[in-house]
Amino acid sequence: MTTAARQIRDLSREEALDRLGSISLGRIVFTRNALPEIRPVNHLLDGHTVIIRSHLGAAIVSAAAERGVVVAYEADNLDPVTHLGWSVIVTGTAYLIREPAAIAHYQQRLRPWIARDMDYVIAIGADLVTGIELTAIR
Amino acid sequence: MTTAARQIRDLSREEALDRLGSISLGRIVFTRNALPEIRPVNHLLDGHTVIIRSHLGAAIVSAAAERGVVVAYEADNLDPVTHLGWSVIVTGTAYLIREPAAIAHYQQRLRPWIARDMDYVIAIGADLVTGIELTAIR
């Protein structure tokens, strides 16, 4: 990490969602047995909804199956050396997609990061969207 | 993301910590007001302890100040196109470093990702370490 002058800027909701939609890899954050959990996943943005596929067994999915569960989703594009770039965090209710045609639609467009036998399609509503961008001061 | 054949391998604890120590950017995951939270931070690995600096105000720190709080820490090195690479997740108790000499030592070695007026040095014990690596099958 360099010590060059840098500035932080808060992204607007639209800017943050644009950046989130520009990449396909992020991390879902949830609570299991009262402990914080995080897993890398692939995503796509469908309107204001983050769609992921997950094969975490009962972890996110069984909680989401009941009546929705609040999760956080983070994606970033940060330079490994300078650490300049952006990070976006979405917080919202996750729920299982159950309609077969919708499942088939998303399964065609989105591959799971880790392919295992069974996976689920999960939608995360972008209730709260925050983002920051770090840029070098020229 | 390509559809080339790939294989998943679980990393041993030592392999996972080696990879974590090879980079300096990750994400701390914690619970605030019963909701999952995640923030990008810089880290260094000191033995089996992850050290971060944070200026999240009272979020992680005030919880950690009391009697330690369980957090997760994730770092990865994943290709944005192929999504090959590795991800390591540490789960452990976070606590504030309070000894002035230790604070000064870590402040010299570790810059916060976002520099603000006040920051804290937080240690996360690597109680549970998991990691996976995705590689292409040649």
mmCIF file of C-alpha atoms in Angstrom:
data_model
loop_
_atom_site.group_PDB
_atom_site.id
_atom_site.type_symbol
_atom_site.label_atom_id
_atom_site.label_comp_id
_atom_site.label_asym_id
_atom_site.label_seq_id
_atom_site.Cartn_x
_atom_site.Cartn_y
_atom_site.Cartn_z
ATOM 1 C CA MET A 1 0.000 0.000 0.000
ATOM 2 C CA THR A 2 1.463 3.285 -1.029
ATOM 3 C CA THR A 3 1.249 6.430 1.014
ATOM 4 C CA ALA A 4 0.285 8.634 -1.941
ATOM 5 C CA ALA A 5 -2.434 11.170 -1.272
ATOM 6 C CA ARG A 6 -5.875 9.713 -1.736
ATOM 7 C CA GLN A 7 -9.424 10.799 -1.324
ATOM 8 C CA ILE A 8 -12.548 8.987 -0.253
ATOM 9 C CA ARG A 9 -15.883 9.595 -1.895
ATOM 10 C CA ASP A 10 -19.259 8.146 -0.936
ATOM 11 C CA LEU A 11 -21.042 6.641 -3.894
ATOM 12 C CA SER A 12 -24.713 7.339 -4.541
ATOM 13 C CA ARG A 13 -27.098 4.405 -4.580
ATOM 14 C CA GLU A 14 -27.155 4.371 -8.375
ATOM 15 C CA GLU A 15 -23.381 4.630 -8.681
ATOM 16 C CA ALA A 16 -22.949 1.830 -6.172
ATOM 17 C CA LEU A 17 -25.407 -0.477 -7.955
ATOM 18 C CA ASP A 18 -23.758 0.292 -11.305
ATOM 19 C CA ARG A 19 -20.402 -0.786 -9.917
ATOM 20 C CA LEU A 20 -21.859 -3.881 -8.303
ATOM 21 C CA GLY A 21 -23.408 -4.875 -11.617
ATOM 22 C CA SER A 22 -20.124 -4.349 -13.457
ATOM 23 C CA ILE A 23 -18.478 -7.354 -11.787
ATOM 24 C CA SER A 24 -19.658 -10.863 -11.028
ATOM 25 C CA LEU A 25 -17.903 -11.865 -7.806
ATOM 26 C CA GLY A 26 -18.758 -10.811 -4.266
ATOM 27 C CA ARG A 27 -19.287 -12.092 -0.746
ATOM 28 C CA ILE A 28 -22.485 -12.888 1.093
ATOM 29 C CA VAL A 29 -22.488 -12.218 4.828
ATOM 30 C CA PHE A 30 -25.004 -13.866 7.110
ATOM 31 C CA THR A 31 -25.476 -15.069 10.640
ATOM 32 C CA ARG A 32 -25.460 -18.753 11.507
ATOM 33 C CA ASN A 33 -25.784 -20.003 15.068
ATOM 34 C CA ALA A 34 -25.364 -16.377 16.179
ATOM 35 C CA LEU A 35 -21.937 -16.218 14.515
ATOM 36 C CA PRO A 36 -20.925 -14.110 11.523
ATOM 37 C CA GLU A 37 -20.312 -16.045 8.304
ATOM 38 C CA ILE A 38 -19.033 -15.002 4.893
ATOM 39 C CA ARG A 39 -18.711 -16.878 1.602
ATOM 40 C CA PRO A 40 -17.514 -15.787 -1.829
ATOM 41 C CA VAL A 41 -20.174 -16.218 -4.525
ATOM 42 C CA ASN A 42 -20.962 -15.096 -8.055
ATOM 43 C CA HIS A 43 -23.748 -12.625 -8.544
ATOM 44 C CA LEU A 44 -25.775 -10.812 -11.125
ATOM 45 C CA LEU A 45 -27.823 -7.696 -10.640
ATOM 46 C CA ASP A 46 -31.423 -7.873 -11.834
ATOM 47 C CA GLY A 47 -32.902 -4.427 -11.424
ATOM 48 C CA HIS A 48 -32.344 -3.596 -7.759
ATOM 49 C CA THR A 49 -32.052 -7.222 -6.712
ATOM 50 C CA VAL A 50 -28.812 -9.135 -6.257
ATOM 51 C CA ILE A 51 -29.127 -12.735 -7.461
ATOM 52 C CA ILE A 52 -26.713 -15.402 -6.255
ATOM 53 C CA ARG A 53 -26.512 -19.176 -6.435
ATOM 54 C CA SER A 54 -25.434 -20.988 -3.328
ATOM 55 C CA HIS A 55 -24.865 -24.558 -2.221
ATOM 56 C CA LEU A 56 -24.164 -23.763 1.387
ATOM 57 C CA GLY A 57 -26.526 -26.529 2.352
ATOM 58 C CA ALA A 58 -28.922 -25.343 4.992
ATOM 59 C CA ALA A 59 -26.915 -22.289 6.009
ATOM 60 C CA ILE A 60 -28.348 -19.264 4.261
ATOM 61 C CA VAL A 61 -31.030 -21.126 2.463
ATOM 62 C CA SER A 62 -32.981 -22.703 5.281
ATOM 63 C CA ALA A 63 -33.052 -19.395 7.103
ATOM 64 C CA ALA A 64 -34.102 -17.600 3.935
ATOM 65 C CA ALA A 65 -36.726 -20.222 3.240
ATOM 66 C CA GLU A 66 -38.730 -19.426 6.337
ATOM 67 C CA ARG A 67 -39.584 -15.780 6.057
ATOM 68 C CA GLY A 68 -36.494 -14.101 4.629
ATOM 69 C CA VAL A 69 -33.376 -13.233 6.537
ATOM 70 C CA VAL A 70 -31.324 -10.053 6.472
ATOM 71 C CA VAL A 71 -27.910 -10.480 4.878
ATOM 72 C CA ALA A 72 -25.157 -8.206 3.657
ATOM 73 C CA TYR A 73 -23.537 -8.505 0.256
ATOM 74 C CA GLU A 74 -20.186 -6.947 -0.515
ATOM 75 C CA ALA A 75 -18.340 -6.578 -3.789
ATOM 76 C CA ASP A 76 -15.247 -4.565 -4.454
ATOM 77 C CA ASN A 77 -12.614 -3.817 -7.023
ATOM 78 C CA LEU A 78 -9.511 -2.825 -5.107
ATOM 79 C CA ASP A 79 -5.968 -2.736 -6.386
ATOM 80 C CA PRO A 80 -3.935 -5.265 -4.353
ATOM 81 C CA VAL A 81 -0.947 -2.908 -4.144
ATOM 82 C CA THR A 82 -2.339 0.618 -3.966
ATOM 83 C CA HIS A 83 -5.697 -0.464 -2.464
ATOM 84 C CA LEU A 84 -7.379 2.193 -4.578
ATOM 85 C CA GLY A 85 -10.779 1.342 -6.005
ATOM 86 C CA TRP A 86 -14.298 0.889 -4.726
ATOM 87 C CA SER A 87 -16.342 -1.219 -2.350
ATOM 88 C CA VAL A 88 -20.114 -1.571 -2.347
ATOM 89 C CA ILE A 89 -22.234 -3.066 0.428
ATOM 90 C CA VAL A 90 -25.877 -4.042 0.014
ATOM 91 C CA THR A 91 -27.981 -4.927 3.039
ATOM 92 C CA GLY A 92 -31.367 -6.499 2.503
ATOM 93 C CA THR A 93 -33.672 -9.444 2.925
ATOM 94 C CA ALA A 94 -32.618 -12.665 1.237
ATOM 95 C CA TYR A 95 -35.208 -15.131 0.052
ATOM 96 C CA LEU A 96 -35.262 -18.275 -2.034
ATOM 97 C CA ILE A 97 -36.454 -18.130 -5.609
ATOM 98 C CA ARG A 98 -38.973 -20.972 -5.887
ATOM 99 C CA GLU A 99 -40.678 -20.461 -9.228
ATOM 100 C CA PRO A 100 -39.241 -23.089 -11.616
ATOM 101 C CA ALA A 101 -39.133 -20.791 -14.654
ATOM 102 C CA ALA A 102 -37.299 -18.103 -12.675
ATOM 103 C CA ILE A 103 -34.864 -20.663 -11.294
ATOM 104 C CA ALA A 104 -34.140 -21.951 -14.809
ATOM 105 C CA HIS A 105 -33.709 -18.385 -16.083
ATOM 106 C CA TYR A 106 -31.157 -17.477 -13.436
ATOM 107 C CA GLN A 107 -29.372 -20.820 -13.624
ATOM 108 C CA GLN A 108 -28.719 -20.146 -17.288
ATOM 109 C CA ARG A 109 -27.310 -16.693 -16.640
ATOM 110 C CA LEU A 110 -25.353 -17.349 -13.452
ATOM 111 C CA ARG A 111 -22.905 -20.078 -12.564
ATOM 112 C CA PRO A 112 -22.189 -20.910 -8.932
ATOM 113 C CA TRP A 113 -18.660 -20.069 -7.834
ATOM 114 C CA ILE A 114 -18.246 -23.574 -6.504
ATOM 115 C CA ALA A 115 -20.222 -26.180 -8.408
ATOM 116 C CA ARG A 116 -21.713 -28.836 -6.197
ATOM 117 C CA ASP A 117 -24.631 -31.173 -6.678
ATOM 118 C CA MET A 118 -27.392 -28.993 -5.366
ATOM 119 C CA ASP A 119 -27.688 -25.286 -5.324
ATOM 120 C CA TYR A 120 -30.335 -22.704 -4.758
ATOM 121 C CA VAL A 121 -31.092 -19.360 -6.319
ATOM 122 C CA ILE A 122 -31.262 -16.604 -3.722
ATOM 123 C CA ALA A 123 -32.469 -13.046 -4.244
ATOM 124 C CA ILE A 124 -31.275 -10.198 -2.021
ATOM 125 C CA GLY A 125 -33.308 -7.020 -2.073
ATOM 126 C CA ALA A 126 -31.116 -3.921 -2.163
ATOM 127 C CA ASP A 127 -32.840 -2.228 0.772
ATOM 128 C CA LEU A 128 -29.740 -0.335 1.845
ATOM 129 C CA VAL A 129 -26.882 0.381 -0.560
ATOM 130 C CA THR A 130 -23.658 2.097 0.407
ATOM 131 C CA GLY A 131 -20.399 2.447 -1.425
ATOM 132 C CA ILE A 132 -17.116 4.244 -1.236
ATOM 133 C CA GLU A 133 -14.454 4.951 -3.770
ATOM 134 C CA LEU A 134 -10.796 5.687 -3.064
ATOM 135 C CA THR A 135 -8.913 7.560 -5.725
ATOM 136 C CA ALA A 136 -5.435 9.017 -5.879
ATOM 137 C CA ILE A 137 -5.204 12.788 -5.717
ATOM 138 C CA ARG A 138 -3.440 13.901 -8.868
ATOM 139 C CA MET B 1 -16.314 -16.725 -15.718
ATOM 140 C CA THR B 2 -15.178 -19.512 -17.974
ATOM 141 C CA THR B 3 -16.624 -22.968 -17.967
ATOM 142 C CA ALA B 4 -13.219 -24.679 -18.098
ATOM 143 C CA ALA B 5 -12.825 -27.686 -15.842
ATOM 144 C CA ARG B 6 -11.753 -26.726 -12.352
ATOM 145 C CA GLN B 7 -11.122 -28.430 -9.100
ATOM 146 C CA ILE B 8 -11.677 -27.365 -5.502
ATOM 147 C CA ARG B 9 -9.187 -28.149 -2.785
ATOM 148 C CA ASP B 10 -9.517 -27.467 0.927
ATOM 149 C CA LEU B 11 -6.476 -25.699 2.325
ATOM 150 C CA SER B 12 -4.864 -26.816 5.548
ATOM 151 C CA ARG B 13 -4.715 -24.346 8.414
ATOM 152 C CA GLU B 14 -1.068 -23.565 7.674
ATOM 153 C CA GLU B 15 -1.649 -23.168 3.944
ATOM 154 C CA ALA B 16 -4.602 -20.905 4.611
ATOM 155 C CA LEU B 17 -2.670 -18.680 7.046
ATOM 156 C CA ASP B 18 0.264 -18.510 4.615
ATOM 157 C CA ARG B 19 -2.036 -17.218 1.899
ATOM 158 C CA LEU B 20 -3.728 -14.772 4.258
ATOM 159 C CA GLY B 21 -0.330 -13.398 5.242
ATOM 160 C CA SER B 22 0.720 -13.029 1.605
ATOM 161 C CA ILE B 23 -1.755 -10.205 0.964
ATOM 162 C CA SER B 24 -2.759 -7.143 2.944
ATOM 163 C CA LEU B 25 -6.412 -6.537 2.147
ATOM 164 C CA GLY B 26 -9.427 -8.387 3.502
ATOM 165 C CA ARG B 27 -12.859 -7.923 4.989
ATOM 166 C CA ILE B 28 -13.998 -8.024 8.594
ATOM 167 C CA VAL B 29 -17.463 -9.404 9.248
ATOM 168 C CA PHE B 30 -19.290 -8.657 12.465
ATOM 169 C CA THR B 31 -22.745 -8.255 13.885
ATOM 170 C CA ARG B 32 -24.167 -4.860 14.798
ATOM 171 C CA ASN B 33 -27.683 -4.388 16.096
ATOM 172 C CA ALA B 34 -28.271 -8.047 15.210
ATOM 173 C CA LEU B 35 -27.494 -7.344 11.546
ATOM 174 C CA PRO B 36 -24.553 -8.653 9.537
ATOM 175 C CA GLU B 37 -21.917 -6.054 8.647
ATOM 176 C CA ILE B 38 -18.795 -6.189 6.505
ATOM 177 C CA ARG B 39 -16.020 -3.692 5.884
ATOM 178 C CA PRO B 40 -12.834 -3.866 3.800
ATOM 179 C CA VAL B 41 -9.689 -3.327 5.880
ATOM 180 C CA ASN B 42 -5.957 -3.836 5.652
ATOM 181 C CA HIS B 43 -4.405 -6.579 7.741
ATOM 182 C CA LEU B 44 -1.163 -8.133 8.777
ATOM 183 C CA LEU B 45 -0.635 -11.566 10.216
ATOM 184 C CA ASP B 46 1.346 -11.700 13.473
ATOM 185 C CA GLY B 47 1.831 -15.360 14.266
ATOM 186 C CA HIS B 48 -1.654 -16.796 14.332
ATOM 187 C CA THR B 49 -3.309 -13.451 15.001
ATOM 188 C CA VAL B 50 -4.826 -11.178 12.375
ATOM 189 C CA ILE B 51 -4.175 -7.502 13.135
ATOM 190 C CA ILE B 52 -6.321 -4.782 11.606
ATOM 191 C CA ARG B 53 -6.796 -1.075 12.126
ATOM 192 C CA SER B 54 -10.310 0.257 12.086
ATOM 193 C CA HIS B 55 -12.068 3.573 12.490
ATOM 194 C CA LEU B 56 -15.554 2.196 12.413
ATOM 195 C CA GLY B 57 -16.372 4.301 15.409
ATOM 196 C CA ALA B 58 -18.134 2.267 18.002
ATOM 197 C CA ALA B 59 -19.117 -0.573 15.699
ATOM 198 C CA ILE B 60 -16.609 -3.374 16.106
ATOM 199 C CA VAL B 61 -14.530 -1.656 18.681
ATOM 200 C CA SER B 62 -16.999 -0.989 21.426
ATOM 201 C CA ALA B 63 -18.229 -4.533 21.199
ATOM 202 C CA ALA B 64 -14.652 -5.829 21.206
ATOM 203 C CA ALA B 65 -13.765 -3.564 24.097
ATOM 204 C CA GLU B 66 -16.086 -5.245 26.529
ATOM 205 C CA ARG B 67 -15.073 -8.864 26.576
ATOM 206 C CA GLY B 68 -14.177 -9.711 23.008
ATOM 207 C CA VAL B 69 -16.626 -10.454 20.238
ATOM 208 C CA VAL B 70 -16.567 -13.202 17.637
ATOM 209 C CA VAL B 71 -15.926 -11.944 14.120
ATOM 210 C CA ALA B 72 -15.068 -13.477 10.777
ATOM 211 C CA TYR B 73 -12.257 -12.263 8.570
ATOM 212 C CA GLU B 74 -12.083 -13.086 4.888
ATOM 213 C CA ALA B 75 -9.327 -12.513 2.362
ATOM 214 C CA ASP B 76 -9.124 -13.846 -1.138
ATOM 215 C CA ASN B 77 -7.190 -13.654 -4.331
ATOM 216 C CA LEU B 78 -9.621 -14.508 -7.095
ATOM 217 C CA ASP B 79 -9.255 -13.773 -10.768
ATOM 218 C CA PRO B 80 -12.081 -11.420 -11.773
ATOM 219 C CA VAL B 81 -12.641 -13.267 -15.055
ATOM 220 C CA THR B 82 -11.907 -16.935 -14.403
ATOM 221 C CA HIS B 83 -12.708 -16.721 -10.664
ATOM 222 C CA LEU B 84 -9.849 -19.126 -10.026
ATOM 223 C CA GLY B 85 -7.788 -18.549 -6.904
ATOM 224 C CA TRP B 86 -8.231 -18.930 -3.186
ATOM 225 C CA SER B 87 -10.357 -17.663 -0.305
ATOM 226 C CA VAL B 88 -9.484 -17.917 3.387
ATOM 227 C CA ILE B 89 -11.876 -17.353 6.286
ATOM 228 C CA VAL B 90 -10.742 -16.892 9.878
ATOM 229 C CA THR B 91 -13.269 -16.959 12.705
ATOM 230 C CA GLY B 92 -12.192 -15.863 16.154
ATOM 231 C CA THR B 93 -12.504 -13.462 19.017
ATOM 232 C CA ALA B 94 -11.645 -9.848 18.289
ATOM 233 C CA TYR B 95 -10.265 -7.629 21.003
ATOM 234 C CA LEU B 96 -8.765 -4.176 21.250
ATOM 235 C CA ILE B 97 -5.031 -3.807 21.600
ATOM 236 C CA ARG B 98 -4.592 -1.394 24.515
ATOM 237 C CA GLU B 99 -0.888 -1.480 25.344
ATOM 238 C CA PRO B 100 0.626 1.770 23.968
ATOM 239 C CA ALA B 101 3.883 0.164 22.788
ATOM 240 C CA ALA B 102 1.979 -2.554 20.938
ATOM 241 C CA ILE B 103 -0.341 0.032 19.399
ATOM 242 C CA ALA B 104 2.636 2.080 18.220
ATOM 243 C CA HIS B 105 4.309 -1.043 16.834
ATOM 244 C CA TYR B 106 1.290 -2.046 14.757
ATOM 245 C CA GLN B 107 0.522 1.499 13.675
ATOM 246 C CA GLN B 108 3.971 1.683 12.139
ATOM 247 C CA ARG B 109 3.545 -1.575 10.248
ATOM 248 C CA LEU B 110 -0.068 -1.259 9.183
ATOM 249 C CA ARG B 111 -1.935 1.585 7.577
ATOM 250 C CA PRO B 112 -5.714 1.774 7.798
ATOM 251 C CA TRP B 113 -7.481 1.284 4.475
ATOM 252 C CA ILE B 114 -9.398 4.480 5.045
ATOM 253 C CA ALA B 115 -7.513 7.076 7.038
ATOM 254 C CA ARG B 116 -9.667 9.000 9.463
ATOM 255 C CA ASP B 117 -8.875 10.877 12.595
ATOM 256 C CA MET B 118 -9.153 8.114 15.100
ATOM 257 C CA ASP B 119 -8.523 4.472 14.698
ATOM 258 C CA TYR B 120 -8.034 1.415 16.832
ATOM 259 C CA VAL B 121 -5.832 -1.630 16.561
ATOM 260 C CA ILE B 122 -7.842 -4.832 16.730
ATOM 261 C CA ALA B 123 -6.484 -8.366 17.081
ATOM 262 C CA ILE B 124 -8.457 -11.375 15.832
ATOM 263 C CA GLY B 125 -7.423 -14.755 17.143
ATOM 264 C CA ALA B 126 -7.376 -17.390 14.408
ATOM 265 C CA ASP B 127 -9.510 -19.877 16.344
ATOM 266 C CA LEU B 128 -10.980 -21.447 13.236
ATOM 267 C CA VAL B 129 -9.260 -21.215 9.857
ATOM 268 C CA THR B 130 -10.692 -22.563 6.623
ATOM 269 C CA GLY B 131 -9.654 -22.035 3.060
ATOM 270 C CA ILE B 132 -10.361 -23.293 -0.406
ATOM 271 C CA GLU B 133 -8.479 -23.069 -3.642
ATOM 272 C CA LEU B 134 -9.922 -23.337 -7.121
ATOM 273 C CA THR B 135 -7.542 -24.316 -9.867
ATOM 274 C CA ALA B 136 -8.010 -25.154 -13.523
ATOM 275 C CA ILE B 137 -7.606 -28.792 -14.459
ATOM 276 C CA ARG B 138 -4.838 -28.973 -17.019
#
